[in-house]
Amino acid sequence: MATLHSSARPAGPVVIYPARKNVPSHERAVHHALATRIAALHGRQFGGIHDGAAASADTYYIPTGTIVGVDMARGIGIETEDDLFGAVVPHAFIATKAISHPLVRHDAAAPEGWSKAFSEAVRDATLRGLTAFTMVDAREAGRRLLEAGPIRIKPVLATGGRGQTVVQSADELDTALQDLASDELTSCGVVLEENLDQVVTYSVGQVRVAGLVASYWGTQRLTPDNAGEAVYGGSDLCVVRGGFDALLALELDPPVRKAVEQGRIFDNAASLHYAGLLASRRNYDIAQGIDPQGQPRSGVLEQSWRIGGASGAEVVALESFAADPALNVVRASTVELYGPAQHAPEGACVTFRGVDEDVGFITKFVMAGRYGNT
């Protein structure tokens, strides 16, 4: 992992870099709100959205998505983790859940830059699964995994569990695979993974901003949206000043400790085996549940290295640490509520309230509170 430097240098603006298309208005509003707060942490001015012109000296970027291409990042002045809140990857597939699992065979098709060593390094930190980049390999991988029970087919570009299918037979597998876009399969791959029951999902992560380092574990909550469907409703984090070692020094319940250890293994392996990766924001989803044989299983599902749903909580935790050097642990939360009747409580920082073109009326806010000193 690259090391942040705290030495003084000319402070350029903080800008949002539009690395992702079709960002909904409620996310754009949150990006602006957090960019303003990150700028304050740096002692810089928020300069709005990067317009593609040549960057001024020492510009700090907040990409809306993971930036693909080391040379492209360098072309706008991103050289180290000091230069952005988010990540740069040398190849697009590295930013997806495709890297979580090995290939079906040693000679199976894979894109340029694929690391077999990474897959081996995270074997004990992930669920049982395989990644494929051709239809033939996907069918072979699925049939092999089905020998142990139902499996989950996961398109790697989908988020929030969207587009996933659970199959229990070879016929169901073939039907599900027919829905995959061939160009996406070739360039990004598909994940086939054991299906768990009674699943609990933890978030484990780390952020590095303005010389501050914070690591955390947390859980996600569901809430009814405007159509009554259960959707993501925010994250509750326990955030510690320092790295993963500081997080593991807390008194953690065994399932939480397991999740943190697996997140750290995945994080270390990504930095070691994917040269060119820069990530000042690192977040990992870890699922724990029961496999088809009735055995407990735990493993990293995927990584998120761009500004995300928990980033509001990450930023307010950093603000708390910056304001009180003696503070070592805080609780921080992001909350999303649907409908005009829902309101943020007193003391919350509202990042969006209004009608979004995709989800309707939504209120989004963040809160932080003292957890204790360790």
mmCIF file of C-alpha atoms in Angstrom:
data_model
loop_
_atom_site.group_PDB
_atom_site.id
_atom_site.type_symbol
_atom_site.label_atom_id
_atom_site.label_comp_id
_atom_site.label_asym_id
_atom_site.label_seq_id
_atom_site.Cartn_x
_atom_site.Cartn_y
_atom_site.Cartn_z
ATOM 1 C CA MET A 1 0.000 0.000 0.000
ATOM 2 C CA ALA A 2 1.320 3.420 -0.902
ATOM 3 C CA THR A 3 2.243 5.694 1.983
ATOM 4 C CA LEU A 4 0.659 9.067 2.517
ATOM 5 C CA HIS A 5 2.957 12.022 3.098
ATOM 6 C CA SER A 6 2.079 14.940 5.323
ATOM 7 C CA SER A 7 4.769 17.336 4.079
ATOM 8 C CA ALA A 8 3.566 20.786 3.113
ATOM 9 C CA ARG A 9 3.077 21.545 -0.574
ATOM 10 C CA PRO A 10 0.989 24.006 -2.573
ATOM 11 C CA ALA A 11 -2.660 23.194 -2.030
ATOM 12 C CA GLY A 12 -4.646 22.974 -5.254
ATOM 13 C CA PRO A 13 -8.424 22.541 -5.400
ATOM 14 C CA VAL A 14 -10.477 19.462 -4.604
ATOM 15 C CA VAL A 15 -12.531 18.451 -7.651
ATOM 16 C CA ILE A 16 -14.994 15.716 -8.550
ATOM 17 C CA TYR A 17 -13.754 13.610 -11.469
ATOM 18 C CA PRO A 18 -16.637 12.160 -13.562
ATOM 19 C CA ALA A 19 -15.345 8.613 -13.991
ATOM 20 C CA ARG A 20 -18.801 7.006 -14.091
ATOM 21 C CA LYS A 21 -21.731 7.672 -16.428
ATOM 22 C CA ASN A 22 -25.360 8.240 -15.479
ATOM 23 C CA VAL A 23 -24.837 9.018 -11.791
ATOM 24 C CA PRO A 24 -28.293 9.727 -10.251
ATOM 25 C CA SER A 25 -28.916 13.151 -8.770
ATOM 26 C CA HIS A 26 -29.040 11.960 -5.154
ATOM 27 C CA GLU A 27 -25.546 10.468 -5.544
ATOM 28 C CA ARG A 28 -24.268 13.622 -7.241
ATOM 29 C CA ALA A 29 -25.545 15.678 -4.321
ATOM 30 C CA VAL A 30 -23.788 13.399 -1.824
ATOM 31 C CA HIS A 31 -20.563 13.587 -3.840
ATOM 32 C CA HIS A 32 -20.676 17.391 -3.704
ATOM 33 C CA ALA A 33 -21.430 17.415 0.026
ATOM 34 C CA LEU A 34 -18.596 15.010 0.833
ATOM 35 C CA ALA A 35 -16.173 16.746 -1.534
ATOM 36 C CA THR A 36 -16.728 19.998 0.373
ATOM 37 C CA ARG A 37 -15.967 18.257 3.666
ATOM 38 C CA ILE A 38 -12.917 16.455 2.272
ATOM 39 C CA ALA A 39 -11.654 19.794 0.955
ATOM 40 C CA ALA A 40 -11.962 21.233 4.468
ATOM 41 C CA LEU A 41 -9.991 18.302 5.899
ATOM 42 C CA HIS A 42 -7.216 19.152 3.436
ATOM 43 C CA GLY A 43 -7.489 22.902 4.030
ATOM 44 C CA ARG A 44 -8.310 23.359 0.331
ATOM 45 C CA GLN A 45 -11.075 24.873 -1.744
ATOM 46 C CA PHE A 46 -13.727 22.756 -3.460
ATOM 47 C CA GLY A 47 -13.455 23.447 -7.182
ATOM 48 C CA GLY A 48 -16.557 21.670 -8.472
ATOM 49 C CA ILE A 49 -16.526 19.108 -11.265
ATOM 50 C CA HIS A 50 -13.336 18.600 -13.260
ATOM 51 C CA ASP A 51 -14.050 19.922 -16.756
ATOM 52 C CA GLY A 52 -11.364 17.969 -18.581
ATOM 53 C CA ALA A 53 -9.000 20.909 -18.852
ATOM 54 C CA ALA A 54 -5.420 20.689 -17.674
ATOM 55 C CA ALA A 55 -5.369 20.367 -13.903
ATOM 56 C CA SER A 56 -3.802 23.034 -11.749
ATOM 57 C CA ALA A 57 -0.850 22.108 -9.577
ATOM 58 C CA ASP A 58 -1.610 19.625 -6.809
ATOM 59 C CA THR A 59 -5.274 19.076 -7.674
ATOM 60 C CA TYR A 60 -6.967 16.515 -5.427
ATOM 61 C CA TYR A 61 -9.532 14.274 -7.162
ATOM 62 C CA ILE A 62 -12.688 12.542 -5.984
ATOM 63 C CA PRO A 63 -13.605 10.162 -8.842
ATOM 64 C CA THR A 64 -17.228 9.043 -9.108
ATOM 65 C CA GLY A 65 -15.947 5.613 -10.151
ATOM 66 C CA THR A 66 -12.668 3.732 -10.099
ATOM 67 C CA ILE A 67 -10.277 5.249 -12.641
ATOM 68 C CA VAL A 68 -9.062 2.672 -15.177
ATOM 69 C CA GLY A 69 -5.571 3.243 -16.570
ATOM 70 C CA VAL A 70 -2.418 4.236 -14.726
ATOM 71 C CA ASP A 71 -1.206 6.439 -17.597
ATOM 72 C CA MET A 72 -4.546 8.247 -17.766
ATOM 73 C CA ALA A 73 -4.406 8.910 -14.030
ATOM 74 C CA ARG A 74 -0.889 10.253 -14.272
ATOM 75 C CA GLY A 75 -1.983 12.460 -17.152
ATOM 76 C CA ILE A 76 -4.243 14.419 -14.804
ATOM 77 C CA GLY A 77 -1.728 14.468 -11.965
ATOM 78 C CA ILE A 78 -2.636 11.388 -9.899
ATOM 79 C CA GLU A 79 0.637 9.806 -8.811
ATOM 80 C CA THR A 80 -0.029 8.519 -5.261
ATOM 81 C CA GLU A 81 -2.867 7.912 -2.819
ATOM 82 C CA ASP A 82 -2.327 11.488 -1.655
ATOM 83 C CA ASP A 83 -3.927 12.680 -4.873
ATOM 84 C CA LEU A 84 -7.413 11.194 -4.684
ATOM 85 C CA PHE A 85 -10.265 9.806 -2.606
ATOM 86 C CA GLY A 86 -10.886 6.579 -4.472
ATOM 87 C CA ALA A 87 -8.756 4.347 -6.646
ATOM 88 C CA VAL A 88 -6.840 3.773 -9.860
ATOM 89 C CA VAL A 89 -6.528 0.303 -11.415
ATOM 90 C CA PRO A 90 -4.452 -0.708 -14.442
ATOM 91 C CA HIS A 91 -7.258 -2.873 -15.913
ATOM 92 C CA ALA A 92 -11.040 -2.578 -15.602
ATOM 93 C CA PHE A 93 -11.667 -6.114 -14.302
ATOM 94 C CA ILE A 94 -9.510 -5.437 -11.211
ATOM 95 C CA ALA A 95 -12.185 -3.088 -9.864
ATOM 96 C CA THR A 96 -14.871 -5.801 -10.052
ATOM 97 C CA LYS A 97 -15.789 -8.934 -8.110
ATOM 98 C CA ALA A 98 -14.145 -11.010 -10.871
ATOM 99 C CA ILE A 99 -10.819 -11.053 -9.021
ATOM 100 C CA SER A 100 -12.348 -12.778 -5.974
ATOM 101 C CA HIS A 101 -12.031 -16.276 -7.435
ATOM 102 C CA PRO A 102 -9.607 -18.394 -9.514
ATOM 103 C CA LEU A 103 -10.146 -19.612 -13.072
ATOM 104 C CA VAL A 104 -11.695 -22.980 -13.776
ATOM 105 C CA ARG A 105 -8.437 -24.310 -15.267
ATOM 106 C CA HIS A 106 -4.819 -23.211 -15.318
ATOM 107 C CA ASP A 107 -5.074 -22.509 -19.056
ATOM 108 C CA ALA A 108 -8.549 -20.934 -19.010
ATOM 109 C CA ALA A 109 -9.086 -17.666 -20.866
ATOM 110 C CA ALA A 110 -8.297 -14.495 -18.907
ATOM 111 C CA PRO A 111 -7.743 -10.820 -19.754
ATOM 112 C CA GLU A 112 -4.378 -9.131 -19.849
ATOM 113 C CA GLY A 113 -3.135 -8.430 -16.340
ATOM 114 C CA TRP A 114 -4.925 -11.348 -14.638
ATOM 115 C CA SER A 115 -3.038 -12.546 -11.524
ATOM 116 C CA LYS A 116 -3.283 -16.236 -10.680
ATOM 117 C CA ALA A 117 -1.129 -15.541 -7.615
ATOM 118 C CA PHE A 118 -3.792 -13.196 -6.222
ATOM 119 C CA SER A 119 -6.492 -15.857 -6.499
ATOM 120 C CA GLU A 120 -4.300 -18.262 -4.561
ATOM 121 C CA ALA A 121 -3.444 -15.646 -1.916
ATOM 122 C CA VAL A 122 -7.126 -14.955 -1.105
ATOM 123 C CA ARG A 123 -8.384 -18.546 -1.296
ATOM 124 C CA ASP A 124 -8.946 -18.770 2.479
ATOM 125 C CA ALA A 125 -10.512 -15.296 2.606
ATOM 126 C CA THR A 126 -13.223 -15.872 -0.035
ATOM 127 C CA LEU A 127 -16.130 -18.228 -0.604
ATOM 128 C CA ARG A 128 -15.903 -21.277 -2.849
ATOM 129 C CA GLY A 129 -16.224 -20.009 -6.410
ATOM 130 C CA LEU A 130 -14.761 -19.580 -9.877
ATOM 131 C CA THR A 131 -14.458 -16.765 -12.423
ATOM 132 C CA ALA A 132 -14.871 -17.296 -16.172
ATOM 133 C CA PHE A 133 -14.307 -15.147 -19.251
ATOM 134 C CA THR A 134 -15.861 -17.408 -21.901
ATOM 135 C CA MET A 135 -19.191 -19.222 -22.129
ATOM 136 C CA VAL A 136 -17.427 -22.594 -22.343
ATOM 137 C CA ASP A 137 -15.439 -21.899 -19.168
ATOM 138 C CA ALA A 138 -18.522 -20.554 -17.367
ATOM 139 C CA ARG A 139 -20.461 -23.745 -18.106
ATOM 140 C CA GLU A 140 -17.561 -25.907 -16.936
ATOM 141 C CA ALA A 141 -17.149 -23.840 -13.766
ATOM 142 C CA GLY A 142 -20.864 -23.963 -13.013
ATOM 143 C CA ARG A 143 -21.137 -27.721 -13.447
ATOM 144 C CA ARG A 144 -18.142 -28.296 -11.198
ATOM 145 C CA LEU A 145 -19.531 -26.078 -8.438
ATOM 146 C CA LEU A 146 -23.039 -27.561 -8.706
ATOM 147 C CA GLU A 147 -21.647 -30.894 -7.499
ATOM 148 C CA ALA A 148 -21.644 -29.392 -3.991
ATOM 149 C CA GLY A 149 -25.054 -27.697 -4.174
ATOM 150 C CA PRO A 150 -26.831 -24.582 -5.478
ATOM 151 C CA ILE A 151 -24.680 -21.759 -6.827
ATOM 152 C CA ARG A 152 -25.091 -18.060 -7.444
ATOM 153 C CA ILE A 153 -24.292 -16.499 -10.845
ATOM 154 C CA LYS A 154 -23.062 -12.925 -10.414
ATOM 155 C CA PRO A 155 -22.575 -10.458 -13.304
ATOM 156 C CA VAL A 156 -19.480 -8.528 -12.263
ATOM 157 C CA LEU A 157 -20.620 -5.030 -13.277
ATOM 158 C CA ALA A 158 -23.926 -5.180 -11.386
ATOM 159 C CA THR A 159 -24.124 -3.606 -7.917
ATOM 160 C CA GLY A 160 -26.214 -4.192 -4.816
ATOM 161 C CA GLY A 161 -26.902 -7.838 -5.701
ATOM 162 C CA ARG A 162 -28.770 -6.876 -8.863
ATOM 163 C CA GLY A 163 -28.849 -9.346 -11.739
ATOM 164 C CA GLN A 164 -27.778 -12.335 -9.645
ATOM 165 C CA THR A 165 -29.375 -15.744 -10.160
ATOM 166 C CA VAL A 166 -29.359 -18.858 -7.978
ATOM 167 C CA VAL A 167 -29.341 -22.116 -9.953
ATOM 168 C CA GLN A 168 -29.604 -25.730 -8.814
ATOM 169 C CA SER A 169 -29.125 -27.719 -12.010
ATOM 170 C CA ALA A 170 -27.143 -27.768 -15.240
ATOM 171 C CA ASP A 171 -30.249 -26.786 -17.213
ATOM 172 C CA GLU A 172 -30.889 -23.796 -14.968
ATOM 173 C CA LEU A 173 -27.222 -22.871 -15.294
ATOM 174 C CA ASP A 174 -27.361 -22.866 -19.114
ATOM 175 C CA THR A 175 -30.534 -20.779 -19.109
ATOM 176 C CA ALA A 176 -29.038 -18.197 -16.748
ATOM 177 C CA LEU A 177 -25.784 -17.953 -18.687
ATOM 178 C CA GLN A 178 -27.649 -17.208 -21.922
ATOM 179 C CA ASP A 179 -28.626 -13.835 -20.479
ATOM 180 C CA LEU A 180 -25.012 -12.673 -20.192
ATOM 181 C CA ALA A 181 -23.755 -10.120 -22.698
ATOM 182 C CA SER A 182 -20.900 -11.683 -24.669
ATOM 183 C CA ASP A 183 -18.778 -8.532 -24.741
ATOM 184 C CA GLU A 184 -19.101 -8.048 -20.976
ATOM 185 C CA LEU A 185 -18.261 -11.713 -20.388
ATOM 186 C CA THR A 186 -15.079 -11.480 -22.468
ATOM 187 C CA SER A 187 -13.813 -8.205 -21.010
ATOM 188 C CA CYS A 188 -15.013 -8.416 -17.396
ATOM 189 C CA GLY A 189 -16.011 -12.020 -16.719
ATOM 190 C CA VAL A 190 -18.716 -13.674 -14.638
ATOM 191 C CA VAL A 191 -18.514 -15.035 -11.091
ATOM 192 C CA LEU A 192 -20.009 -18.385 -10.094
ATOM 193 C CA GLU A 193 -20.084 -18.888 -6.330
ATOM 194 C CA GLU A 194 -21.527 -21.180 -3.668
ATOM 195 C CA ASN A 195 -24.910 -19.999 -2.400
ATOM 196 C CA LEU A 196 -25.247 -19.428 1.344
ATOM 197 C CA ASP A 197 -28.286 -19.330 3.605
ATOM 198 C CA GLN A 198 -28.813 -17.198 6.737
ATOM 199 C CA VAL A 199 -26.389 -14.611 5.401
ATOM 200 C CA VAL A 200 -25.026 -11.695 7.424
ATOM 201 C CA THR A 201 -22.928 -9.182 5.478
ATOM 202 C CA TYR A 202 -20.205 -7.115 7.119
ATOM 203 C CA SER A 203 -18.335 -4.133 5.723
ATOM 204 C CA VAL A 204 -14.620 -3.793 6.420
ATOM 205 C CA GLY A 205 -12.620 -0.864 5.154
ATOM 206 C CA GLN A 206 -9.956 1.784 5.422
ATOM 207 C CA VAL A 207 -9.641 5.391 4.276
ATOM 208 C CA ARG A 208 -6.600 7.677 4.045
ATOM 209 C CA VAL A 209 -7.191 11.412 3.715
ATOM 210 C CA ALA A 210 -5.014 14.425 4.567
ATOM 211 C CA GLY A 211 -2.572 12.405 6.645
ATOM 212 C CA LEU A 212 -5.360 10.682 8.599
ATOM 213 C CA VAL A 213 -5.845 6.903 8.493
ATOM 214 C CA ALA A 214 -9.044 5.259 9.721
ATOM 215 C CA SER A 215 -10.188 1.623 9.560
ATOM 216 C CA TYR A 216 -13.595 0.154 10.343
ATOM 217 C CA TRP A 217 -16.021 -2.698 10.490
ATOM 218 C CA GLY A 218 -19.739 -2.283 10.092
ATOM 219 C CA THR A 219 -23.079 -3.630 8.998
ATOM 220 C CA GLN A 220 -25.625 -2.557 6.430
ATOM 221 C CA ARG A 221 -29.350 -2.114 7.008
ATOM 222 C CA LEU A 222 -32.383 -2.461 4.737
ATOM 223 C CA THR A 223 -35.298 -0.047 4.436
ATOM 224 C CA PRO A 224 -38.496 0.017 2.330
ATOM 225 C CA ASP A 225 -38.196 2.205 -0.771
ATOM 226 C CA ASN A 226 -41.036 4.189 -2.335
ATOM 227 C CA ALA A 227 -42.423 1.001 -3.896
ATOM 228 C CA GLY A 228 -42.215 -0.963 -0.642
ATOM 229 C CA GLU A 229 -39.231 -3.061 -1.719
ATOM 230 C CA ALA A 230 -36.430 -3.717 0.794
ATOM 231 C CA VAL A 231 -33.326 -1.832 -0.377
ATOM 232 C CA TYR A 232 -30.064 -0.497 1.053
ATOM 233 C CA GLY A 233 -30.836 1.862 3.908
ATOM 234 C CA GLY A 234 -27.384 2.829 5.110
ATOM 235 C CA SER A 235 -24.358 1.597 7.042
ATOM 236 C CA ASP A 236 -23.370 1.621 10.718
ATOM 237 C CA LEU A 237 -19.627 1.675 11.269
ATOM 238 C CA CYS A 238 -17.235 1.309 14.165
ATOM 239 C CA VAL A 239 -14.246 3.381 13.072
ATOM 240 C CA VAL A 240 -10.801 3.350 14.685
ATOM 241 C CA ARG A 241 -7.903 5.721 14.172
ATOM 242 C CA GLY A 242 -5.120 3.800 12.412
ATOM 243 C CA GLY A 243 -4.776 0.692 10.266
ATOM 244 C CA PHE A 244 -6.270 -2.778 10.409
ATOM 245 C CA ASP A 245 -3.962 -3.719 13.303
ATOM 246 C CA ALA A 246 -5.586 -0.982 15.388
ATOM 247 C CA LEU A 247 -9.020 -2.313 14.444
ATOM 248 C CA LEU A 248 -8.055 -5.863 15.429
ATOM 249 C CA ALA A 249 -6.774 -4.559 18.778
ATOM 250 C CA LEU A 250 -10.399 -3.807 19.767
ATOM 251 C CA GLU A 251 -12.533 -6.360 21.593
ATOM 252 C CA LEU A 252 -14.382 -7.837 18.628
ATOM 253 C CA ASP A 253 -16.886 -10.673 18.531
ATOM 254 C CA PRO A 254 -15.468 -13.750 16.727
ATOM 255 C CA PRO A 255 -17.569 -13.269 13.535
ATOM 256 C CA VAL A 256 -16.514 -9.630 13.294
ATOM 257 C CA ARG A 257 -12.855 -10.495 13.907
ATOM 258 C CA LYS A 258 -13.046 -13.130 11.177
ATOM 259 C CA ALA A 259 -14.503 -10.576 8.739
ATOM 260 C CA VAL A 260 -11.798 -8.017 9.525
ATOM 261 C CA GLU A 261 -9.021 -10.588 9.134
ATOM 262 C CA GLN A 262 -10.397 -11.714 5.763
ATOM 263 C CA GLY A 263 -10.759 -8.123 4.581
ATOM 264 C CA ARG A 264 -7.153 -7.421 5.517
ATOM 265 C CA ILE A 265 -5.926 -10.528 3.671
ATOM 266 C CA PHE A 266 -7.800 -9.473 0.532
ATOM 267 C CA ASP A 267 -6.540 -5.897 0.804
ATOM 268 C CA ASN A 268 -2.892 -6.901 1.255
ATOM 269 C CA ALA A 269 -3.069 -9.358 -1.644
ATOM 270 C CA ALA A 270 -4.577 -6.757 -3.985
ATOM 271 C CA SER A 271 -1.725 -4.343 -3.291
ATOM 272 C CA LEU A 272 0.887 -7.081 -3.661
ATOM 273 C CA HIS A 273 -0.331 -8.827 -6.802
ATOM 274 C CA TYR A 274 -1.918 -6.030 -8.839
ATOM 275 C CA ALA A 275 0.870 -3.577 -9.574
ATOM 276 C CA GLY A 276 -0.384 -0.100 -10.344
ATOM 277 C CA LEU A 277 -3.290 -0.220 -7.898
ATOM 278 C CA LEU A 278 -3.703 3.035 -5.962
ATOM 279 C CA ALA A 279 -6.540 3.157 -3.451
ATOM 280 C CA SER A 280 -7.027 5.613 -0.622
ATOM 281 C CA ARG A 281 -10.565 4.329 -0.064
ATOM 282 C CA ARG A 282 -10.850 0.555 0.438
ATOM 283 C CA ASN A 283 -14.090 -1.215 1.304
ATOM 284 C CA TYR A 284 -14.844 -4.946 1.374
ATOM 285 C CA ASP A 285 -18.146 -6.827 1.765
ATOM 286 C CA ILE A 286 -17.778 -10.069 3.726
ATOM 287 C CA ALA A 287 -20.631 -12.604 3.774
ATOM 288 C CA GLN A 288 -21.095 -15.112 6.579
ATOM 289 C CA GLY A 289 -23.684 -17.850 6.344
ATOM 290 C CA ILE A 290 -24.398 -21.566 6.020
ATOM 291 C CA ASP A 291 -23.335 -23.574 2.951
ATOM 292 C CA PRO A 292 -25.405 -26.368 1.314
ATOM 293 C CA GLN A 293 -23.718 -28.938 3.590
ATOM 294 C CA GLY A 294 -24.829 -27.045 6.689
ATOM 295 C CA GLN A 295 -21.357 -25.728 7.479
ATOM 296 C CA PRO A 296 -20.574 -22.111 8.440
ATOM 297 C CA ARG A 297 -18.772 -20.161 5.733
ATOM 298 C CA SER A 298 -17.237 -16.689 5.586
ATOM 299 C CA GLY A 299 -15.569 -14.825 2.750
ATOM 300 C CA VAL A 300 -15.036 -11.552 0.909
ATOM 301 C CA LEU A 301 -17.688 -11.054 -1.766
ATOM 302 C CA GLU A 302 -16.236 -8.023 -3.477
ATOM 303 C CA GLN A 303 -14.317 -4.799 -3.060
ATOM 304 C CA SER A 304 -15.305 -1.179 -3.593
ATOM 305 C CA TRP A 305 -12.525 1.324 -4.015
ATOM 306 C CA ARG A 306 -14.618 4.291 -5.194
ATOM 307 C CA ILE A 307 -16.671 6.733 -3.160
ATOM 308 C CA GLY A 308 -19.650 4.684 -1.988
ATOM 309 C CA GLY A 309 -22.650 4.325 0.279
ATOM 310 C CA ALA A 310 -20.577 4.237 3.473
ATOM 311 C CA SER A 311 -18.328 7.150 2.511
ATOM 312 C CA GLY A 312 -20.404 9.707 4.384
ATOM 313 C CA ALA A 313 -19.730 7.789 7.603
ATOM 314 C CA GLU A 314 -16.054 7.475 6.702
ATOM 315 C CA VAL A 315 -15.713 11.230 6.207
ATOM 316 C CA VAL A 316 -17.508 12.266 9.418
ATOM 317 C CA ALA A 317 -15.309 9.814 11.340
ATOM 318 C CA LEU A 318 -12.211 11.435 9.838
ATOM 319 C CA GLU A 319 -13.577 14.839 10.827
ATOM 320 C CA SER A 320 -14.011 13.608 14.404
ATOM 321 C CA PHE A 321 -10.418 12.380 14.542
ATOM 322 C CA ALA A 322 -9.131 15.628 13.050
ATOM 323 C CA ALA A 323 -11.058 17.672 15.622
ATOM 324 C CA ASP A 324 -9.917 15.622 18.654
ATOM 325 C CA PRO A 325 -6.402 14.115 18.566
ATOM 326 C CA ALA A 326 -7.192 12.109 21.718
ATOM 327 C CA LEU A 327 -10.166 10.388 20.126
ATOM 328 C CA ASN A 328 -9.439 6.859 18.915
ATOM 329 C CA VAL A 329 -12.790 5.217 18.162
ATOM 330 C CA VAL A 330 -16.107 6.581 16.906
ATOM 331 C CA ARG A 331 -19.413 5.279 15.658
ATOM 332 C CA ALA A 332 -20.525 6.710 12.337
ATOM 333 C CA SER A 333 -23.599 6.032 10.236
ATOM 334 C CA THR A 334 -25.127 6.786 6.887
ATOM 335 C CA VAL A 335 -28.918 6.611 6.635
ATOM 336 C CA GLU A 336 -31.239 6.554 3.609
ATOM 337 C CA LEU A 337 -34.996 7.018 4.090
ATOM 338 C CA TYR A 338 -37.722 7.084 1.440
ATOM 339 C CA GLY A 339 -40.806 9.276 1.227
ATOM 340 C CA PRO A 340 -41.479 12.915 2.240
ATOM 341 C CA ALA A 341 -42.787 11.859 5.670
ATOM 342 C CA GLN A 342 -39.319 10.687 6.707
ATOM 343 C CA HIS A 343 -36.985 13.244 8.289
ATOM 344 C CA ALA A 344 -33.428 13.302 9.573
ATOM 345 C CA PRO A 345 -33.075 13.663 13.355
ATOM 346 C CA GLU A 346 -31.728 16.804 14.975
ATOM 347 C CA GLY A 347 -27.955 16.981 14.734
ATOM 348 C CA ALA A 348 -27.688 14.927 11.554
ATOM 349 C CA CYS A 349 -25.898 16.232 8.475
ATOM 350 C CA VAL A 350 -28.328 15.977 5.559
ATOM 351 C CA THR A 351 -26.561 15.256 2.267
ATOM 352 C CA PHE A 352 -29.688 15.027 0.107
ATOM 353 C CA ARG A 353 -33.422 15.541 0.557
ATOM 354 C CA GLY A 354 -35.772 15.708 -2.381
ATOM 355 C CA VAL A 355 -37.047 13.885 -5.440
ATOM 356 C CA ASP A 356 -34.533 11.829 -7.399
ATOM 357 C CA GLU A 357 -35.298 10.911 -11.012
ATOM 358 C CA ASP A 358 -34.574 7.218 -10.349
ATOM 359 C CA VAL A 359 -35.781 6.428 -6.832
ATOM 360 C CA GLY A 360 -38.310 9.162 -6.006
ATOM 361 C CA PHE A 361 -38.317 11.111 -2.735
ATOM 362 C CA ILE A 362 -35.332 10.224 -0.586
ATOM 363 C CA THR A 363 -33.542 11.686 2.434
ATOM 364 C CA LYS A 364 -29.877 10.866 3.024
ATOM 365 C CA PHE A 365 -27.901 11.906 6.080
ATOM 366 C CA VAL A 366 -24.831 11.059 8.150
ATOM 367 C CA MET A 367 -24.141 11.039 11.882
ATOM 368 C CA ALA A 368 -21.168 10.357 14.162
ATOM 369 C CA GLY A 369 -20.820 9.845 17.897
ATOM 370 C CA ARG A 370 -18.169 8.995 20.455
ATOM 371 C CA TYR A 371 -17.583 5.284 20.899
ATOM 372 C CA GLY A 372 -14.758 5.362 23.424
ATOM 373 C CA ASN A 373 -10.996 5.694 23.652
ATOM 374 C CA THR A 374 -8.684 2.748 23.210
#
